[in-house]
Amino acid sequence: MRSTVVIQLAVVLGIVAVVTAMVVVNAQREAREAAGDRSLSVARAVAAAPSVIAAFGTDDPSAHLQPYAERVRAGADVDFITIMSPEGVRYTHPDPAQIGGTFLGNLGDAPSGGTLRETFSGTLGPSVRAVVPVRSGPDGGAVVGLVAVGVTIENVGERVAEQVPWIVLTALAAAVLGVAGSVVIGRRLHRVTGGMGPAEVTRTLAYYSSVLHAIREGLLILDEHGRVVLANDEAVRLLGLPDPLPSGFTLDDVDLPPTVVRALTGAGSTIDEIVLTEERVIVVSRRPARTDDSAAGQGRSGAVVTMRDHTELERLARELDTATSFSDALRAHAHESANRLHAVVSLLELGRSDAALELATTELATTQALADRVVAAIDEPVLAALLLGKTAQADERGVALTIEAAGSAQEAGVSTRDLVTVVGNLVDNAVDAAGAGPPPRWVHVAIDATEGLMVEVSDSGAGIAAADRDRVFDRGWSTKDGAGAHQGLGLALVAQVVHRLDGEIELAETGGATLFRATLPAAPAVVEPA
């Protein structure tokens, strides 16, 4: 950091030196121009004087003009006034010995009525001079003489030298201010960078950049105005942000659900809040980012947001829930089967073989009939297995689950994962609602795959209040008490899948029953190349 201050001081002093030299050169140029203007003005005034014009008609012009020229020279602050004939013979000169001699210098087109300005070395040394004609009358006429007025370069330099102390003092003041500013900036940089020098700052930034791009969590830093200051690769992927981020970019500039924007930009802190984008389930944690100024109350703070992709984990959690349900159903069936097996064995021991055979075949027929009914209705194996398990699970809870299907679910073009998400979550919610209601408890599933795919799930539950109908698909909404991490998520996941597939999801009431209807468009036909 010390080297940075030294460089700043060198730059400041260099700039002051250059500016000082430029000011001196400019002062010299302006002094010469001012001397030339003054010489021309005096020359024109002398040439237009009636006494000067009249003197050219006398026998001895010098006797009349020399005293006049010296008086004017002393009062006009010029170094010489030479009045001469059109041929350049002097009538006046600061040095009387030069009277009668020939003017040294160019006359230009002054003898023909023009004006000349030049710098020339004459009898008094280098000078800035002007030569104008003297005409026979005040209003014009023939050229009867010439007037040359000049200021020596030496006197011009003296006038510039008079300004040099002020220029130097100004330059020194600027240098002092520049040095003080460099010291203040150096201390500020030292405090802001924690005492690190340029090389350390560069190395640290390189390390931070590598870490930000390498971590698997999404990282988003927002300033106090909600603008995105930094987004690493994972954040760009999860939120669909442009890469690179344009200047002044905010999350309102990208197509994100309002709930996601609120979770990312809201006030205060949040930990592991689950939000849904169009395609992903994201766990968001947000914490205010305090700076020195914001901590002192001089401004609002920004926020640091971390994100984790929870999509696969949520899918696995739902699959685990389904597997747990299957396991519970199988355990219950095993328990019931053991009871019936004991009954069959007891009947055999009592010699009631006919009753034992009837009990065994009845149980087998009931189980097989259920499996045959589900498999016959649904041609998609995974979906059939899911509904078979849900039927057993519903039966354990005293809920009658019936299935109705039309068309081929396999040909609808919807992926197995999306089918399981939509149907599984709708059936789970329906079974929960029906199980919490009074008898008779039932759930009906209708799948129509004749044109696209339509899934209708209705139940005998208590229904949904009119005030809640607009938010049943919002993340976190649930009719259950003590909503946990996965409650209030099922219907939101269904809505996410349906919207991603450009379908529609609606809630209706039919005959006092609650009905959810999800409609998915048919997948476009794949045209094989000829």
XYZ file of C-alpha atoms in Angstrom:
530
model
C 0.000 0.000 0.000
C 2.968 2.326 0.659
C 4.106 1.891 -2.941
C 0.638 2.960 -4.085
C 0.902 6.196 -2.107
C 4.373 6.860 -3.558
C 3.023 6.368 -7.077
C 0.133 8.721 -6.320
C 2.541 11.374 -5.022
C 4.755 11.021 -8.095
C 1.753 11.332 -10.391
C 0.441 14.408 -8.528
C 3.823 16.171 -8.566
C 4.328 15.296 -12.225
C 0.925 16.694 -13.140
C 1.613 19.891 -11.162
C 4.980 20.346 -12.924
C 3.491 19.842 -16.375
C 0.578 22.173 -15.670
C 2.980 24.833 -14.317
C 5.107 24.658 -17.460
C 2.025 24.915 -19.647
C 0.799 27.951 -17.659
C 4.184 29.693 -18.067
C 4.268 29.008 -21.817
C 0.698 30.201 -22.153
C 1.518 33.372 -20.168
C 4.407 34.094 -22.535
C 2.199 33.638 -25.585
C -0.522 35.838 -24.146
C 2.037 38.519 -23.180
C 3.363 38.604 -26.759
C -0.145 38.813 -28.175
C -0.985 41.599 -25.728
C 2.215 43.456 -26.711
C 1.343 43.062 -30.404
C -2.201 44.361 -29.833
C -0.906 47.319 -27.806
C 1.677 48.159 -30.477
C -0.932 48.085 -33.245
C -3.373 50.250 -31.263
C -0.692 52.869 -30.477
C 0.549 52.838 -34.088
C -2.931 53.479 -35.457
C -3.556 56.251 -32.908
C -0.266 57.999 -33.834
C -0.882 57.624 -37.566
C -4.324 59.215 -37.227
C -3.102 62.181 -35.103
C -3.623 65.503 -37.031
C -0.286 66.871 -35.806
C 1.523 63.873 -37.270
C -0.242 64.211 -40.616
C 0.499 67.947 -40.679
C 4.189 67.405 -39.828
C 4.733 65.433 -43.037
C 4.001 68.684 -45.012
C 6.777 70.629 -43.291
C 10.379 71.031 -44.352
C 11.726 69.272 -41.208
C 9.206 66.567 -40.097
C 11.648 65.222 -37.518
C 11.673 68.483 -35.545
C 7.912 68.216 -35.015
C 7.560 64.435 -34.732
C 10.470 63.444 -32.435
C 9.175 65.229 -29.284
C 5.659 64.032 -29.954
C 6.755 60.404 -30.442
C 8.771 60.408 -27.204
C 5.887 61.802 -25.200
C 3.515 59.178 -26.579
C 6.074 56.379 -26.055
C 6.475 57.260 -22.404
C 2.733 57.354 -21.814
C 1.744 54.322 -23.912
C 4.185 51.847 -22.243
C 5.929 50.844 -25.498
C 9.654 50.669 -26.203
C 9.862 52.583 -29.464
C 7.779 54.691 -31.839
C 9.407 55.187 -35.204
C 7.770 57.575 -37.663
C 9.294 57.350 -41.130
C 8.838 58.187 -44.752
C 7.111 55.704 -47.111
C 10.617 54.566 -48.097
C 11.570 53.759 -44.492
C 13.753 56.804 -43.626
C 13.397 57.476 -39.873
C 12.038 60.797 -38.603
C 11.887 59.637 -34.964
C 13.678 57.060 -32.770
C 14.322 56.570 -29.028
C 18.008 56.947 -29.940
C 18.332 60.311 -31.725
C 21.485 59.087 -33.441
C 19.338 56.646 -35.444
C 17.217 59.476 -36.939
C 17.791 59.723 -40.682
C 18.753 56.086 -40.976
C 16.771 53.355 -42.683
C 14.199 51.375 -40.688
C 15.389 47.873 -39.901
C 12.662 45.329 -40.514
C 9.939 44.512 -42.947
C 7.451 47.090 -44.068
C 5.133 44.538 -45.647
C 2.295 46.141 -47.561
C 2.144 49.151 -45.197
C 3.522 51.542 -47.941
C 0.535 50.585 -50.074
C -1.978 51.081 -47.233
C -1.823 47.724 -45.441
C -0.853 46.718 -41.895
C 2.058 44.568 -40.696
C 2.609 42.705 -37.390
C 5.878 40.800 -36.777
C 8.656 39.910 -34.369
C 12.003 41.277 -35.560
C 15.466 42.143 -34.192
C 16.129 45.817 -34.753
C 18.424 48.401 -33.188
C 16.864 47.797 -29.737
C 16.967 44.000 -30.024
C 14.158 41.515 -30.722
C 10.748 43.170 -30.491
C 7.061 42.653 -31.219
C 6.131 45.442 -33.619
C 3.341 46.787 -35.802
C 3.675 49.035 -38.902
C 0.738 51.128 -40.224
C 0.485 53.821 -42.943
C 0.002 57.580 -42.376
C -2.419 59.041 -44.917
C -2.610 62.657 -46.089
C -5.995 63.248 -44.489
C -7.900 62.071 -41.407
C -10.478 60.412 -43.669
C -8.042 58.809 -46.051
C -5.805 59.857 -48.900
C -2.361 59.055 -50.197
C 0.198 57.316 -47.967
C 2.603 60.069 -46.879
C 4.467 58.154 -44.163
C 4.657 55.095 -41.886
C 4.480 54.533 -38.124
C 6.190 51.559 -36.423
C 5.501 50.849 -32.753
C 7.051 47.969 -30.795
C 7.716 46.328 -27.450
C 11.009 44.524 -26.928
C 11.014 40.801 -26.081
C 13.012 41.623 -22.971
C 10.186 43.730 -21.596
C 7.666 41.051 -22.541
C 9.726 38.559 -20.540
C 9.802 40.922 -17.588
C 6.023 41.083 -17.560
C 5.859 37.281 -17.644
C 8.434 37.097 -14.867
C 6.185 39.260 -12.746
C 3.500 36.534 -13.014
C 5.840 33.598 -12.310
C 5.807 33.917 -8.466
C 2.028 33.743 -8.428
C 2.101 30.788 -10.817
C 4.673 29.027 -8.629
C 2.692 29.722 -5.455
C -0.459 28.360 -7.087
C 1.449 25.275 -8.238
C 2.861 24.716 -4.744
C -0.622 25.037 -3.232
C -1.938 22.507 -5.751
C 0.963 20.182 -4.951
C 0.289 20.428 -1.211
C -3.399 19.699 -1.723
C -2.523 16.807 -4.045
C -0.075 15.322 -1.535
C -2.614 15.684 1.282
C -5.284 14.064 -0.881
C -2.921 11.197 -1.734
C -2.190 10.615 1.947
C -5.905 10.647 2.809
C -6.710 8.287 -0.069
C -3.848 6.017 0.945
C -5.105 5.788 4.515
C -8.648 5.140 3.292
C -7.442 2.369 0.985
C -5.356 0.912 3.812
C -8.413 0.818 6.084
C -10.797 -0.498 3.411
C -8.454 -3.255 2.206
C -7.431 -4.299 5.710
C -3.811 -3.318 5.145
C -3.419 -5.426 1.994
C -1.343 -4.151 -0.887
C -2.253 -4.320 -4.601
C -0.658 -7.744 -5.075
C -2.447 -9.154 -2.030
C -5.771 -7.660 -3.142
C -5.333 -9.126 -6.630
C -4.454 -12.550 -5.231
C -7.366 -12.470 -2.761
C -9.828 -11.486 -5.485
C -8.556 -14.341 -7.641
C -9.090 -16.794 -4.770
C -12.567 -15.441 -4.036
C -13.533 -15.628 -7.700
C -12.376 -19.246 -7.890
C -14.315 -20.148 -4.747
C -17.495 -18.417 -5.920
C -17.451 -20.278 -9.208
C -16.576 -23.613 -7.596
C -19.117 -23.870 -4.772
C -22.256 -25.887 -5.439
C -24.552 -23.454 -3.618
C -25.993 -20.475 -5.416
C -24.766 -17.142 -4.046
C -26.509 -13.842 -4.697
C -25.457 -10.452 -3.306
C -27.912 -7.554 -3.536
C -27.241 -3.890 -2.765
C -29.543 -1.632 -0.766
C -31.557 -0.806 -3.906
C -32.201 -4.455 -4.803
C -29.668 -4.482 -7.641
C -27.701 -7.703 -8.173
C -24.074 -7.025 -7.254
C -22.820 -10.586 -7.660
C -24.235 -13.923 -8.778
C -22.107 -17.042 -9.056
C -22.542 -19.778 -11.663
C -24.976 -21.835 -9.585
C -27.202 -18.809 -8.889
C -27.274 -18.009 -12.608
C -28.296 -21.609 -13.347
C -30.958 -21.866 -10.647
C -32.643 -18.530 -11.391
C -32.053 -18.349 -15.142
C -30.144 -15.053 -14.855
C -28.291 -13.527 -17.831
C -24.541 -14.102 -17.909
C -22.822 -11.682 -17.673
C -25.172 -9.539 -15.592
C -25.916 -6.123 -17.122
C -25.298 -3.006 -15.060
C -28.140 -2.102 -12.700
C -29.777 -5.523 -13.097
C -32.546 -6.409 -10.616
C -34.532 -9.608 -10.097
C -37.603 -7.833 -11.483
C -35.866 -7.907 -14.880
C -36.066 -11.719 -15.114
C -39.159 -13.927 -15.373
C -39.405 -15.294 -11.827
C -42.565 -16.013 -9.792
C -43.406 -13.201 -7.346
C -43.014 -15.579 -4.394
C -39.411 -16.271 -5.428
C -38.607 -12.564 -5.818
C -40.086 -11.826 -2.388
C -38.062 -14.626 -0.796
C -34.834 -13.326 -2.363
C -35.326 -9.592 -1.780
C -37.494 -9.412 1.357
C -36.483 -7.649 4.541
C -34.893 -9.420 7.481
C -33.382 -12.881 7.608
C -34.739 -16.254 6.577
C -33.306 -19.751 6.864
C -34.057 -22.677 4.553
C -37.234 -21.262 3.026
C -38.514 -23.471 0.194
C -39.609 -21.651 -2.987
C -40.686 -22.934 -6.384
C -39.613 -21.635 -9.779
C -41.126 -22.932 -12.979
C -38.823 -25.964 -12.969
C -37.057 -26.170 -9.625
C -37.524 -26.439 -5.886
C -35.019 -24.096 -4.222
C -34.088 -23.703 -0.555
C -33.327 -20.039 0.159
C -31.479 -18.480 3.104
C -31.167 -14.696 3.293
C -29.221 -12.448 5.642
C -28.780 -8.637 5.601
C -25.355 -7.474 4.431
C -24.120 -4.762 6.781
C -21.439 -2.254 5.748
C -19.729 0.377 7.888
C -22.049 3.096 6.601
C -25.237 1.034 6.925
C -24.294 -0.140 10.414
C -23.930 3.507 11.451
C -27.406 4.228 10.204
C -26.223 6.174 7.150
C -27.905 3.930 4.607
C -29.858 0.746 4.047
C -28.119 -2.584 3.876
C -28.180 -5.065 1.053
C -28.538 -8.819 1.417
C -26.553 -12.024 0.973
C -28.692 -14.871 -0.360
C -27.664 -18.519 -0.607
C -29.618 -21.109 -2.566
C -29.594 -24.886 -2.806
C -31.217 -26.921 -5.534
C -33.779 -29.016 -3.677
C -35.450 -30.443 -6.794
C -33.851 -33.879 -6.740
C -33.925 -34.060 -2.955
C -37.618 -33.180 -2.936
C -38.297 -35.823 -5.561
C -36.425 -38.382 -3.465
C -38.329 -37.250 -0.365
C -41.655 -37.727 -2.152
C -40.495 -41.134 -3.396
C -39.457 -41.998 0.154
C -42.884 -40.946 1.395
C -44.441 -43.168 -1.266
C -42.138 -46.048 -0.362
C -42.989 -45.554 3.299
C -46.666 -45.659 2.446
C -46.118 -48.868 0.480
C -44.157 -50.302 3.384
C -46.894 -49.404 5.853
C -49.513 -50.915 3.567
C -47.460 -54.081 3.117
C -46.914 -54.312 6.870
C -50.633 -53.968 7.479
C -51.380 -56.558 4.800
C -48.775 -58.867 6.301
C -50.410 -58.463 9.695
C -53.868 -59.173 8.268
C -52.514 -62.066 6.223
C -50.929 -63.534 9.356
C -54.280 -63.271 11.162
C -56.090 -64.950 8.290
C -53.364 -67.603 8.029
C -53.811 -68.374 11.718
C -57.541 -68.620 11.125
C -56.993 -71.024 8.210
C -54.601 -73.163 10.289
C -57.053 -73.224 13.181
C -59.888 -74.294 10.866
C -57.720 -77.090 9.490
C -56.868 -78.237 13.007
C -60.583 -78.310 13.826
C -61.225 -80.408 10.755
C -63.125 -77.607 9.003
C -61.170 -77.900 5.734
C -64.032 -76.562 3.587
C -64.269 -73.375 5.646
C -60.476 -72.981 5.588
C -60.377 -73.322 1.779
C -63.191 -70.826 1.339
C -61.475 -68.235 3.570
C -58.130 -68.595 1.770
C -59.573 -68.397 -1.762
C -61.774 -65.410 -0.860
C -58.783 -63.409 0.402
C -56.724 -64.331 -2.671
C -59.545 -63.402 -5.011
C -60.065 -60.024 -3.322
C -56.389 -59.098 -3.578
C -56.097 -60.309 -7.157
C -59.294 -58.511 -8.169
C -57.898 -55.218 -6.884
C -54.637 -55.652 -8.791
C -56.447 -56.748 -11.956
C -58.791 -53.782 -11.787
C -55.993 -51.232 -11.461
C -53.720 -52.833 -14.093
C -56.621 -53.162 -16.520
C -57.510 -49.491 -16.143
C -53.961 -48.069 -16.320
C -51.527 -49.198 -19.021
C -48.606 -47.223 -17.597
C -46.801 -49.673 -15.230
C -45.329 -47.064 -12.877
C -48.624 -45.189 -12.628
C -50.516 -48.465 -12.083
C -48.134 -49.466 -9.293
C -48.502 -46.016 -7.724
C -52.310 -46.192 -7.748
C -52.275 -49.777 -6.491
C -50.220 -48.696 -3.506
C -52.411 -45.629 -2.943
C -55.490 -47.866 -3.039
C -54.053 -50.117 -0.338
C -52.994 -47.096 1.686
C -56.454 -45.543 1.396
C -58.064 -48.819 2.367
C -56.016 -48.904 5.571
C -57.393 -45.457 6.425
C -60.967 -46.477 5.715
C -61.166 -44.600 2.411
C -62.524 -46.278 -0.711
C -60.386 -45.319 -3.717
C -61.906 -45.976 -7.143
C -60.167 -45.581 -10.495
C -61.580 -44.805 -13.921
C -59.402 -44.541 -17.019
C -59.803 -43.963 -20.753
C -57.160 -43.958 -23.480
C -53.497 -44.836 -23.187
C -51.489 -42.971 -20.568
C -48.310 -44.288 -22.182
C -49.129 -42.484 -25.446
C -49.952 -39.144 -23.785
C -46.299 -38.121 -23.948
C -45.990 -37.141 -20.266
C -42.874 -38.374 -18.486
C -43.233 -40.949 -15.709
C -41.752 -38.545 -13.155
C -44.301 -35.847 -13.980
C -47.144 -38.400 -13.879
C -46.085 -39.573 -10.436
C -45.802 -35.967 -9.192
C -49.231 -34.885 -10.459
C -51.251 -38.021 -9.672
C -49.439 -38.935 -6.448
C -49.797 -35.486 -4.856
C -53.432 -35.062 -5.905
C -54.357 -38.517 -4.540
C -52.415 -37.926 -1.292
C -54.276 -34.678 -0.645
C -57.606 -36.273 -1.530
C -57.046 -39.267 0.785
C -56.011 -36.930 3.624
C -59.136 -34.792 3.091
C -61.478 -37.787 2.845
C -59.905 -39.513 5.851
C -60.503 -36.407 7.957
C -64.179 -36.211 6.965
C -67.242 -38.148 8.061
C -68.305 -41.458 6.442
C -68.745 -42.484 3.744
C -65.139 -41.702 2.889
C -64.132 -42.041 -0.747
C -61.719 -40.788 -3.410
C -62.320 -41.099 -7.129
C -59.524 -40.872 -9.723
C -60.416 -40.345 -13.400
C -57.665 -40.390 -16.054
C -58.576 -39.520 -19.637
C -55.730 -39.913 -22.152
C -57.818 -39.870 -25.353
C -56.634 -36.345 -26.216
C -53.678 -35.151 -24.212
C -53.979 -36.127 -20.567
C -56.624 -35.085 -18.067
C -56.434 -36.137 -14.423
C -59.434 -35.578 -12.151
C -59.291 -36.407 -8.441
C -62.377 -35.841 -6.309
C -62.974 -36.668 -2.648
C -65.634 -36.672 0.051
C -63.725 -34.326 2.333
C -64.964 -31.120 3.926
C -63.944 -29.046 0.900
C -61.952 -25.813 0.689
C -63.176 -22.469 2.006
C -63.974 -19.834 -0.603
C -61.364 -17.487 0.894
C -58.612 -20.088 0.315
C -59.431 -21.040 -3.267
C -57.056 -18.479 -4.787
C -54.067 -19.691 -2.813
C -54.414 -23.480 -2.675
C -51.517 -23.806 -5.134
C -49.233 -21.410 -3.228
C -46.181 -22.823 -1.518
C -46.879 -23.265 2.208
C -50.678 -23.330 2.069
C -52.117 -26.326 3.893
C -55.267 -27.324 5.766
C -53.162 -29.349 8.217
C -52.051 -28.044 11.575
C -48.332 -27.600 12.233
C -47.181 -27.550 8.613
C -43.760 -29.066 8.290
C -41.064 -28.909 5.634
C -43.066 -30.972 3.139
C -46.569 -29.835 4.002
C -48.053 -27.155 1.779
C -45.752 -28.304 -1.012
C -47.679 -31.064 -2.843
C -50.217 -28.882 -4.690
C -47.507 -26.304 -5.418
C -45.415 -29.044 -7.072
C -48.443 -30.135 -9.099
C -48.968 -26.542 -10.286
C -45.269 -26.259 -11.108
C -45.339 -29.362 -13.337
C -48.619 -28.390 -15.020
C -47.441 -24.861 -15.829
C -44.077 -26.129 -17.079
C -45.906 -28.436 -19.507
C -48.191 -25.545 -20.635
C -51.228 -27.198 -19.053
C -53.982 -26.002 -16.737
C -54.907 -26.849 -13.147
C -58.250 -25.911 -11.575
C -60.306 -26.469 -8.454
C -64.024 -27.157 -8.715
C -66.962 -28.355 -6.635
C -69.161 -31.111 -8.117
C -72.121 -32.458 -6.168
C -70.649 -31.339 -2.847
C -67.304 -33.033 -3.575
C -63.969 -31.282 -4.032
C -62.444 -31.918 -7.452
C -58.983 -31.060 -8.793
C -58.595 -31.203 -12.578
C -55.174 -31.119 -14.256
C -55.143 -30.895 -18.063
C -51.910 -31.473 -19.970
C -51.612 -30.989 -23.749
C -50.670 -33.901 -25.972
C -46.984 -34.177 -26.722
C -46.093 -33.232 -30.329
C -45.661 -36.190 -32.631
C -42.101 -37.078 -33.516
C -41.659 -37.169 -37.295
C -39.105 -39.704 -38.359
C -36.795 -38.563 -41.177
C -37.563 -40.100 -44.546
